[in-house]
Short mmCIF file of C-alpha atoms in Angstrom, two decimals:
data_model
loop_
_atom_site.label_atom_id
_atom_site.label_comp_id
_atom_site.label_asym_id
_atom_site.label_seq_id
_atom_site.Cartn_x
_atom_site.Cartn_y
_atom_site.Cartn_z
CA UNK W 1368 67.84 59.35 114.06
CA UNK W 1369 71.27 58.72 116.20
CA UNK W 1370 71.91 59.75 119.42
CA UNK W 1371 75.11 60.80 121.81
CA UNK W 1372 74.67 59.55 125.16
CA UNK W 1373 76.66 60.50 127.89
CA UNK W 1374 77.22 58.71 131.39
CA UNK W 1375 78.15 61.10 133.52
CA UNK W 1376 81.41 60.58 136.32
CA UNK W 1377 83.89 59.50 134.68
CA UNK W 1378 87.16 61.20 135.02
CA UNK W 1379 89.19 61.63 131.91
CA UNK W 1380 92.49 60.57 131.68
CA UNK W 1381 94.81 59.85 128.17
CA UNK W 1382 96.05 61.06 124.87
CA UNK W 1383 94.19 61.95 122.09
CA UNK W 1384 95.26 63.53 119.17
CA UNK W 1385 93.98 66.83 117.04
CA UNK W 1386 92.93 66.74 113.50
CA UNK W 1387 93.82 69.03 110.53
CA UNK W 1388 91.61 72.38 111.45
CA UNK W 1389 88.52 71.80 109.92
CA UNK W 1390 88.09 76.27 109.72
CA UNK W 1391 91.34 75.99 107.62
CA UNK W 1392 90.58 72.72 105.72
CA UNK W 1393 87.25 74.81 104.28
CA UNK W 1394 89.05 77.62 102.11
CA UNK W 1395 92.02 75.08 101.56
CA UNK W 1396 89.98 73.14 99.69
CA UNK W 1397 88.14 76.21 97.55
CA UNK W 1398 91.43 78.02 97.01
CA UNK W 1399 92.30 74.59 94.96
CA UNK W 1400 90.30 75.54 92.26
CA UNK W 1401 92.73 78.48 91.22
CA UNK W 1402 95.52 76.87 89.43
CA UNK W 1403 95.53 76.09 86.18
CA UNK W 1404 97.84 73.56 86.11
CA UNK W 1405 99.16 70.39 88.57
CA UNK W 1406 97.83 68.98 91.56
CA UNK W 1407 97.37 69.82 94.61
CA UNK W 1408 98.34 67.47 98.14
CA UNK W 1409 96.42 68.47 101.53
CA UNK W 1410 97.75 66.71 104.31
CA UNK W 1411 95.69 66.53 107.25
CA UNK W 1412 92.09 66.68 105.87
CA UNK W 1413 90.15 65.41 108.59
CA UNK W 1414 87.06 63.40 107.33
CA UNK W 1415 84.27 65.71 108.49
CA UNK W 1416 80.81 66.02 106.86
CA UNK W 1417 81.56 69.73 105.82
CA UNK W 1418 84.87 68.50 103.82
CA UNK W 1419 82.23 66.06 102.14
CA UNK W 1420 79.92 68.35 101.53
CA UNK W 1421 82.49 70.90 100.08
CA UNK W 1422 84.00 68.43 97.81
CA UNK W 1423 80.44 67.55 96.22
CA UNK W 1424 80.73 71.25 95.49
CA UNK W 1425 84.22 70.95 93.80
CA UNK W 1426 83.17 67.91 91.77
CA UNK W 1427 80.18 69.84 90.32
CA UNK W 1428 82.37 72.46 89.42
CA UNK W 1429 84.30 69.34 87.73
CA UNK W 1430 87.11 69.68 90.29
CA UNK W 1431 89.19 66.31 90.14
CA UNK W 1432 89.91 65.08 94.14
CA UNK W 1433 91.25 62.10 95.11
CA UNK W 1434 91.63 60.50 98.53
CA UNK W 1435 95.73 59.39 99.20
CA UNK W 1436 95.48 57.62 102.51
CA UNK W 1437 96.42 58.94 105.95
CA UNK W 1438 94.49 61.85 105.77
CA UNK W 1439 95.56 63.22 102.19
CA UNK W 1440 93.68 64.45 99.59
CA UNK W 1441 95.16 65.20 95.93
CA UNK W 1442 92.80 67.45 93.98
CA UNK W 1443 93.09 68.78 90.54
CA UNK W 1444 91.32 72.00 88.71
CA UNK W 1445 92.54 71.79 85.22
CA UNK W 1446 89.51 70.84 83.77
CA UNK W 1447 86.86 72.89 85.87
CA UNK W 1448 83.96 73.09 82.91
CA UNK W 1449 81.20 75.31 85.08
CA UNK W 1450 81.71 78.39 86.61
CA UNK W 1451 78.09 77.52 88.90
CA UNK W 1452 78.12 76.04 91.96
CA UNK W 1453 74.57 74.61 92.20
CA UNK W 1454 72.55 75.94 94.96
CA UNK W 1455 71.30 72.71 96.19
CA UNK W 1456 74.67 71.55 97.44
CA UNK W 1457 75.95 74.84 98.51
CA UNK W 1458 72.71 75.80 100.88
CA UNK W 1459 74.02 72.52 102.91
CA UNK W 1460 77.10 74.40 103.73
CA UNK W 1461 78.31 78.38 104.89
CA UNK W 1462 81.62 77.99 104.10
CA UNK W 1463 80.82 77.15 100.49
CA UNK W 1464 80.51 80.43 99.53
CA UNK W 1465 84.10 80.72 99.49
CA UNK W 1466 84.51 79.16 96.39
CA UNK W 1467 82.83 82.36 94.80
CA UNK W 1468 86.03 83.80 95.62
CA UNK W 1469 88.37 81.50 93.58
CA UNK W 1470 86.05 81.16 90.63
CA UNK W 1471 85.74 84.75 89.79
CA UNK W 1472 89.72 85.29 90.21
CA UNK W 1473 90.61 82.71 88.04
CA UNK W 1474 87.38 82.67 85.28
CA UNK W 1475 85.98 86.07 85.92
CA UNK W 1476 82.78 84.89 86.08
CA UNK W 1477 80.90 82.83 89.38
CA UNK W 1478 77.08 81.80 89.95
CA UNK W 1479 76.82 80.94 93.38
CA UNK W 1480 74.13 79.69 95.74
CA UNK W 1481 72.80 81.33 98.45
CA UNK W 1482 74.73 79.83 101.46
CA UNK W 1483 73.48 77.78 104.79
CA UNK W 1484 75.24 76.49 108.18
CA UNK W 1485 74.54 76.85 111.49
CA UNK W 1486 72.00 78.95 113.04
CA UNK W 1487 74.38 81.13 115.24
CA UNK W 1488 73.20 84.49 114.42
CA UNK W 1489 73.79 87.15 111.37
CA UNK W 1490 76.81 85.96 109.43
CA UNK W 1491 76.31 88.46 106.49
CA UNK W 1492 78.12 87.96 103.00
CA UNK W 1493 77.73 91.78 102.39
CA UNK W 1494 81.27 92.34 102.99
CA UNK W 1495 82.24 89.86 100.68
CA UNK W 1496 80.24 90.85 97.65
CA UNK W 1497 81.43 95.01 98.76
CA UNK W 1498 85.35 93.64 98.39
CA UNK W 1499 84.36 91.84 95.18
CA UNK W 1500 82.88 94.93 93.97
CA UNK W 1501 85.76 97.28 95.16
CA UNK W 1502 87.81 95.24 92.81
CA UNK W 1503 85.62 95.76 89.79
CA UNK W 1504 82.95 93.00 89.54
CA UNK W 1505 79.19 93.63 88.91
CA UNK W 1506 77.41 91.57 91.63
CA UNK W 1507 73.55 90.62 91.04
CA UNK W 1508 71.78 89.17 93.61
CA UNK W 1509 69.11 86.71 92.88
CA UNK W 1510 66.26 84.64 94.61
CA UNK W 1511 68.81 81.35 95.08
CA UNK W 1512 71.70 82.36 93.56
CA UNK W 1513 74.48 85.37 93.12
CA UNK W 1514 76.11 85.98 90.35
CA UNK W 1515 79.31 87.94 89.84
CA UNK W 1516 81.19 89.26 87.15
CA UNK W 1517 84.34 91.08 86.22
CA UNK W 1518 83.62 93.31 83.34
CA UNK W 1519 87.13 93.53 82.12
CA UNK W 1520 87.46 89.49 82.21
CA UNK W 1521 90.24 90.07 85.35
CA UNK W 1522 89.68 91.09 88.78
CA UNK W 1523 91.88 94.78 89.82
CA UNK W 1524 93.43 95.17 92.80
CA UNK W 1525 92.07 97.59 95.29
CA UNK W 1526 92.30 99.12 98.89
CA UNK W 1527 89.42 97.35 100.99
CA UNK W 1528 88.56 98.12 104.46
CA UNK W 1529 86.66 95.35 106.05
CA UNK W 1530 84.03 97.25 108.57
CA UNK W 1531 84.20 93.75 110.75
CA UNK W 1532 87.30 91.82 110.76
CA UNK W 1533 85.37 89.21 108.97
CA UNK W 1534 87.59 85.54 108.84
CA UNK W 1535 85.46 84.30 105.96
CA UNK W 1536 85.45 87.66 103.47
CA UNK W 1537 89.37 88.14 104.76
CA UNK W 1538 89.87 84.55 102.98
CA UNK W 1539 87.25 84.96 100.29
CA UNK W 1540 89.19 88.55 99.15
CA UNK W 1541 92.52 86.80 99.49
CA UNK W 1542 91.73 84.28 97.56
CA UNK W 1543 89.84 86.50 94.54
CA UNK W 1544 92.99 88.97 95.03
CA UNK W 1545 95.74 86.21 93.97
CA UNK W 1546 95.02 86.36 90.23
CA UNK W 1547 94.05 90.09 90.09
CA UNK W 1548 95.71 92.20 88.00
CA UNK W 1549 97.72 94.91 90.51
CA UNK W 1550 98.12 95.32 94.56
CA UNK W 1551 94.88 94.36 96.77
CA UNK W 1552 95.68 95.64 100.01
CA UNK W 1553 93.00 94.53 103.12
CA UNK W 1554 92.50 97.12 105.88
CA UNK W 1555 91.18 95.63 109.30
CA UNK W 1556 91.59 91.71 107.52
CA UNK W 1557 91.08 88.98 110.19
CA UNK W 1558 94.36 87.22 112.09
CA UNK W 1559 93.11 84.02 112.85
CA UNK W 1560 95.58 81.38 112.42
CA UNK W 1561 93.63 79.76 109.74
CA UNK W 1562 94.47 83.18 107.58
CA UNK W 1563 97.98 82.45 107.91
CA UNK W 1564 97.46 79.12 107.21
CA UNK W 1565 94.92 80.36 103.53
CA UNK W 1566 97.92 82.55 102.80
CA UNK W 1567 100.80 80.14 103.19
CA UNK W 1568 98.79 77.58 100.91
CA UNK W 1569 98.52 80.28 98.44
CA UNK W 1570 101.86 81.56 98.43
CA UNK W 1571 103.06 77.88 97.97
CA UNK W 1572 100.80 78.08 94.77
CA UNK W 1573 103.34 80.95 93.27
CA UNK W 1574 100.73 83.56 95.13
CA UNK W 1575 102.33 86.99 96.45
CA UNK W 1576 100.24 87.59 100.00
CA UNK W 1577 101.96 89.41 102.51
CA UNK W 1578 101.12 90.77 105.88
CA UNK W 1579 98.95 87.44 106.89
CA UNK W 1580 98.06 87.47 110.65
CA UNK W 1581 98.06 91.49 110.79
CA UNK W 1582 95.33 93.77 110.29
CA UNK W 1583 96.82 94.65 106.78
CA UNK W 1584 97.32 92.13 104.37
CA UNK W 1585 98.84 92.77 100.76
CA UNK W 1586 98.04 90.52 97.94
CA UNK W 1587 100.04 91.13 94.50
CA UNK W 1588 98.10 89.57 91.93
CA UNK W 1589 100.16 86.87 89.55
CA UNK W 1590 99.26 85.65 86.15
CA UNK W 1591 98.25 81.93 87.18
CA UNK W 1592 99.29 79.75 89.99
CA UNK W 1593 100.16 75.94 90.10
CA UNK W 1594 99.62 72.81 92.29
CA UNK W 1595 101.36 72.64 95.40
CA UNK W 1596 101.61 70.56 99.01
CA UNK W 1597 100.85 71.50 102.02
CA UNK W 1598 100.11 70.26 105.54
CA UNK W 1599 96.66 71.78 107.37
CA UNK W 1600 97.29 72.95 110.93
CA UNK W 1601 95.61 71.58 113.79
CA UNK W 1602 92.04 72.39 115.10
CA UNK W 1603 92.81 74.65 117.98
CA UNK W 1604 88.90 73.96 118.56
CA UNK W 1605 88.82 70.46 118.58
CA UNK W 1606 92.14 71.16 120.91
CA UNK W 1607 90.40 73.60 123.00
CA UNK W 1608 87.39 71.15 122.83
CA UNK W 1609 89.57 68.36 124.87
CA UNK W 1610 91.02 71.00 127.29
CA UNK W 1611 88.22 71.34 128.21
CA UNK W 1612 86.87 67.88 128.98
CA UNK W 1613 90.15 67.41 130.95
CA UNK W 1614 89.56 70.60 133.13
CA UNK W 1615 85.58 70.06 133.82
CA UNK W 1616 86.42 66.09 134.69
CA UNK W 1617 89.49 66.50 137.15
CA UNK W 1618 91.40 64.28 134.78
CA UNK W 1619 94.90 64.18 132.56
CA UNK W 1620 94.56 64.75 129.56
CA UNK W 1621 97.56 65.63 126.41
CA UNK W 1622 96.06 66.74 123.07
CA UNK W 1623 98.49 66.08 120.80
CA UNK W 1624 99.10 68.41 117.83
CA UNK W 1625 97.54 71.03 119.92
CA UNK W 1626 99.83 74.11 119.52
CA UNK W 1627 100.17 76.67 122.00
CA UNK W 1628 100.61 79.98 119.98
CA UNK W 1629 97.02 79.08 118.86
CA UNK W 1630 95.51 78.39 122.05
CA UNK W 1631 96.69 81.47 124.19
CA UNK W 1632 93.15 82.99 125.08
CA UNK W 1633 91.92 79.80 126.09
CA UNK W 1634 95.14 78.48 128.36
CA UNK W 1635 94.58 81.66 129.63
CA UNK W 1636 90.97 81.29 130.64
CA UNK W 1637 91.18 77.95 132.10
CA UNK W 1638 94.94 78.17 133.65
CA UNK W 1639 92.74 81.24 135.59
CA UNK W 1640 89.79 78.65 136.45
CA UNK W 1641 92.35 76.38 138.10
CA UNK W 1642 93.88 74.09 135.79
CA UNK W 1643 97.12 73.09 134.80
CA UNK W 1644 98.54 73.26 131.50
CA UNK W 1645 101.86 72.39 130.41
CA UNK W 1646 103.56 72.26 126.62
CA UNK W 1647 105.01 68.96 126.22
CA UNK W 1648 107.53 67.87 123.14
CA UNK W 1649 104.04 66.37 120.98
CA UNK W 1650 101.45 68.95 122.35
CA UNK W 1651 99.39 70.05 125.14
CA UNK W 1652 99.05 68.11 128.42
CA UNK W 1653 95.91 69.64 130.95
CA UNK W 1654 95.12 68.54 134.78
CA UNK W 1655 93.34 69.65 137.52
CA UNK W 1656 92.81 68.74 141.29
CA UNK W 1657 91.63 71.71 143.06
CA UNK W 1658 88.64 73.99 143.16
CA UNK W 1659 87.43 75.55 139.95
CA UNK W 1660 87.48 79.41 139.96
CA UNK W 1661 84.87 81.39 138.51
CA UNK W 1662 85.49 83.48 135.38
CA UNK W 1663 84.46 86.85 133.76
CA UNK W 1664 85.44 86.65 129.95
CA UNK W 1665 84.47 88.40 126.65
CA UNK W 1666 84.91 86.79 123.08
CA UNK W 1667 85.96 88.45 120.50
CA UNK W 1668 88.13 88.38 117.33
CA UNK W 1669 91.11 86.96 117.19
CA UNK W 1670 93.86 86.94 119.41
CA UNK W 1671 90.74 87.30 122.03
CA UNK W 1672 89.10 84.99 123.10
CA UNK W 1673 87.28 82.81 120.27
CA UNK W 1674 83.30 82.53 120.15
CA UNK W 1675 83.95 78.99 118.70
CA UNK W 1676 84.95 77.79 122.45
CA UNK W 1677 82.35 80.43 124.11
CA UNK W 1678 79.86 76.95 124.61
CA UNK W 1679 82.60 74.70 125.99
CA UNK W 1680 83.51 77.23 128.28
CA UNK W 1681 80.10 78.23 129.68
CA UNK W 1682 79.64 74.36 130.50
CA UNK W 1683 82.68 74.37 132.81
CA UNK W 1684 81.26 77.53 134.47
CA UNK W 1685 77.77 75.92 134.82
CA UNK W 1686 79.84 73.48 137.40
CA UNK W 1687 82.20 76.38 138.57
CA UNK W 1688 81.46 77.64 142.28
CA UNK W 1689 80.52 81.34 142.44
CA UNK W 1690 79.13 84.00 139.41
CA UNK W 1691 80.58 83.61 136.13
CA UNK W 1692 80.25 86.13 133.45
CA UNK W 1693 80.64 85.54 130.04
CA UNK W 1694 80.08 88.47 127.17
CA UNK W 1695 79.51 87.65 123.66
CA UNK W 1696 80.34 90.09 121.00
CA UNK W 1697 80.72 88.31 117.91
CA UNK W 1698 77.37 86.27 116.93
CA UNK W 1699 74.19 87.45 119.10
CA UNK W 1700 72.61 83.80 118.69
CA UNK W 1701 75.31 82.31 120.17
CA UNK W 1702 73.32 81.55 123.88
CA UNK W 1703 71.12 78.82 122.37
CA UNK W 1704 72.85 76.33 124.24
CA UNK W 1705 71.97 78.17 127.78
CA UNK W 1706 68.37 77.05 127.51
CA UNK W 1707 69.88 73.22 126.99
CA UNK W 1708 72.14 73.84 130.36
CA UNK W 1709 68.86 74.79 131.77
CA UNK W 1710 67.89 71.50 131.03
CA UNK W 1711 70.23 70.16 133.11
CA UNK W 1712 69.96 72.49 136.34
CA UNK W 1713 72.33 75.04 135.53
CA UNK W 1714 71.79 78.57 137.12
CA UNK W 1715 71.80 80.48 133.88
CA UNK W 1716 70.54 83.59 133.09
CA UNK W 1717 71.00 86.55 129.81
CA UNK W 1718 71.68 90.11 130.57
CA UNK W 1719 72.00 91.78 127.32
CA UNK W 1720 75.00 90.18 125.72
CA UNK W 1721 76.41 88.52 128.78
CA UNK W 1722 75.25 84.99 130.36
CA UNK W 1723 75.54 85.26 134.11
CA UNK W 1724 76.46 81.71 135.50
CA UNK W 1725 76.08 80.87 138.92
CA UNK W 1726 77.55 77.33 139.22
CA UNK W 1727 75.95 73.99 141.04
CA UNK W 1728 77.06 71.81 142.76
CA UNK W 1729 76.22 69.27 140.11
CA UNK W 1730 74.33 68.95 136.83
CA UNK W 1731 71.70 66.39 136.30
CA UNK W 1732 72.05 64.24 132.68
CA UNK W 1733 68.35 65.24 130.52
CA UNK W 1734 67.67 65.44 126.82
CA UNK W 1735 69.15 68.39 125.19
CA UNK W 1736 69.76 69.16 122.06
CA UNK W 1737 72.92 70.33 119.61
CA UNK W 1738 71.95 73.63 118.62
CA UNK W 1739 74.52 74.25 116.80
CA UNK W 1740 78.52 72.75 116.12
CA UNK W 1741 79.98 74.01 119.41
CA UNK W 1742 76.80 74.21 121.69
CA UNK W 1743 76.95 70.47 120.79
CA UNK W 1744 80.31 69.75 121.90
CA UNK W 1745 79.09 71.73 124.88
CA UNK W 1746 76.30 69.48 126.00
CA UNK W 1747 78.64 66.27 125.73
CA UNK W 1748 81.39 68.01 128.31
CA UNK W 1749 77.69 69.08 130.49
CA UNK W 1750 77.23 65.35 130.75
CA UNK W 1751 80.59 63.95 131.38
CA UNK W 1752 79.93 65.80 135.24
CA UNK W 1753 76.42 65.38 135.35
CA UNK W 1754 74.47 63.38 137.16
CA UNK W 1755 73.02 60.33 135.26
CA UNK W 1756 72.55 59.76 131.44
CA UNK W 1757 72.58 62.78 129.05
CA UNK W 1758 70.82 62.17 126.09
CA UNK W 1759 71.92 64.35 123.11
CA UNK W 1760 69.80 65.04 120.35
CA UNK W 1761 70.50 66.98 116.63
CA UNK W 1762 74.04 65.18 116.64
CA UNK W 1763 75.07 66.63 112.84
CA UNK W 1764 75.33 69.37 114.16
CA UNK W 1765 78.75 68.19 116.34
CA UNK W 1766 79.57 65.97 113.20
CA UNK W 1767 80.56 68.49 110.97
CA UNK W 1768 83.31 69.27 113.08
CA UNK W 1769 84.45 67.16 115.11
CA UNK W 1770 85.81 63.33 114.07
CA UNK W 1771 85.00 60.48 115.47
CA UNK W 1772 83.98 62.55 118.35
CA UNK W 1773 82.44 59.72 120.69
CA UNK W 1774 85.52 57.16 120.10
CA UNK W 1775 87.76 59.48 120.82
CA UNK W 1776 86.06 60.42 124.26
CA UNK W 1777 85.40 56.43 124.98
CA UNK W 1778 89.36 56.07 124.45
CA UNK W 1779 90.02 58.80 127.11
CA UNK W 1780 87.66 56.70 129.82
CA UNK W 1781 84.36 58.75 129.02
CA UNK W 1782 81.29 56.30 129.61
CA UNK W 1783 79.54 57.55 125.96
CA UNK W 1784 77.97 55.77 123.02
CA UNK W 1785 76.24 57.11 119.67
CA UNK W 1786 73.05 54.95 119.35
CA UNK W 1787 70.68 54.66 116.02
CA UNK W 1788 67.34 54.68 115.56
CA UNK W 1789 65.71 56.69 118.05
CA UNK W 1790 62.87 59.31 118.02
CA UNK W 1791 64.42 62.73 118.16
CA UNK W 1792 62.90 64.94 120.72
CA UNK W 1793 61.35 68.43 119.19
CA UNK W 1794 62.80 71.14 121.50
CA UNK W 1795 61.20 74.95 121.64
#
């Protein structure tokens, strides 16, 4: 098995630049199966595991896709043949569930496998299979699979109210919306940028969705929808990953791409812990040279503060003189990586839904493991400041989202290598 191993000490200093969003890359990809006719460019697609994974999926479905070079990827759907997306593949992957969406909007019909991804806590599909069913389809839920039907061969448009603000079923009901026949409206729809992002791909494929990045969004259905180009925005994750790393080290870092408007909970958060962070012509430039400051923050939907940088953030706190609170109100898993911290000498402790942090003077490298995507990236920015060699284990975790992760430290002065074939630690 490979490895991530950290020297800790180093301070970071550089550019390094931020891929197409890998949350926006997922549905992109699925919503390509709708037209009927031409082919589709996505600039952008960064080569992550998950993007593999999800075009396996599209080439079962007999999905045409096509790498271009620097990052683009031509796909065509004219001669989809199968309306089943074959459990085996799609249990590898969460997010492939979205194609369920697609498929029945364009075919009326879709068998799809029961989904997988990371352990982070209850990510239900309820509310996806309740919008499908508000819009006419039968749903049947089997032992491996789910399969869906529209009893009058088209989707109709409905009023949906999401009880959770739900990114994926917001995109999954978008997407089975475009082709419906009549007005879909979404009540309490998720405003992530990577909605906007869905909707804007769609609407460039002769889709009608309005209202993207509000709580309402309107979809009037259209008869079919075409090919069309479009250029993936970048990770604010990944971004928000490398902010990070610049704030826990001391160091000087610009994450290029990185785009402000996205980021604004975050720059928030870690202006208020004591770093700098300016918005240069090509993206965003952090520094820091004082004292950390001790933080109390909550996640929560967006525009709050994302759970997808809760981990990155509690590893600057575990290094942040004083108490640090963080709440976490969107996945109740989501303190896995606390135990790994632990690991390391960090004063952690749970209270309900909040970690209380009470920062050291310095962390001590150990073996820890990924226990998920972003408690991964967590354990790498633990051991940039610890003391010694951090040794991190269950690395696919981290490589389904983030590229070339390691290089890309290494080229901003980090002291970190990926090593094969070692004997993975089993962690309790």
């Amino acid at each position: 098995m490979a490895l991530i191993v950290v020297q800790g000490g180093q301070r970071l200093e550089g550019t390094v630049r931020a891929y197409g969003a890998k949350n926006s890359v997922l549905p992109l990809l699925a919503a390509t199966l709708l037209p009927e006719s031409g082919t589709s460019l996505l600039r952008d697609v960064p080569p992550l595991s998950d993007v593999h994974h999800l075009r396996e999926i599209l080439h079962a479905l007999g999905c045409q896709t096509e790498e271009a070079g620097d990052g683009n990827l031509l796909l065509n759907a004219q001669h989809v043949d199968t309306t089943e997306a074959p459990a085996a593949l799609v249990s590898k992957l969460r997010a492939s569930f979205l194609v369920m969406g697609p498929l029945l909007s364009r075919f009326g019909t879709a068998r799809v496998g029961l989904p997988g991804g990371c352990s982070i806590g209850s990510r239900p599909i309820d509310l996806h299979l309740e919008g499908f069913e508000a819009m006419g389809a039968d749903i049947e839920l089997g032992e491996t699979y789910i399969d869906a039907r529209a009893p009058l061969g088209r989707l109709q448009g409905a009023e949906i109210t999401l009880r959770f603000p739900s990114v994926g079923a917001t995109q999954n009901l978008m997407m089975a919306a475009v082709l419906a026949e009549g007005v879909t409206v979404l009540d309490n729809a998720a405003k992530e940028p990577e909605i906007v992002d869905l909707a804007d791909f769609l609407n460039a494929m002769g889709a009608d969705v309005r209202g993207a990045g509000s709580e309402t969004i309107s979809i009037y259905g259209v008869d079919s929808l075409h090919g069309a180009e479009h250029s993936i925005i970048p990770d604010r994750i990944e971004s928000g990953t490398f902010l990070v790393a610049g704030a826990i080290t001391g160091g000087d870092v610009l994450v290029e791409g990185a785009q402000a408007i996205h980021l604004l909970p975050v720059i928030e958060k870690l202006r208020e812990a004591g770093a700098t962070i300016v918005e240069e012509k090509t993206g965003l430039r952090v520094t820091r040279t004082g004292r950390l400051r001790p933080l109390d923050v909550t996640t929560g939907v967006h525009p709050g503060y994302p759970t997808d940088m809760q981990a990155q953030l509690t590893a600057l706190l575990a290094v942040t003189p004083g108490t640090s609170y963080v709440t976490e109100t969107v996945f109740e898993n989501r303190f896995q990586h606390l135990d790994e911290l632990a690991r390391m000498g960090a004063n952690v402790r749970i209270d309900g839904q909040t970690a209380v942090i009470t920062g050291v003077a310095c962390l001590q490298g150990a073996d820890v493991a990924a226990t998920d995507l972003r408690a991964g990236a967590a354990m790498i920015l633990a051991g940039l400041v610890a003391e010694g060699e951090t040794r991190v284990h269950a690395i696919h975790h981290i490589e389904r989202g983030y590229v070339d992760i390691v290089e890309r430290f290494r080229q901003l002065g980090a002291n970190v290598h990926r090593t094969e074939g070692v004997r993975e630690l089993q962690f309790k």
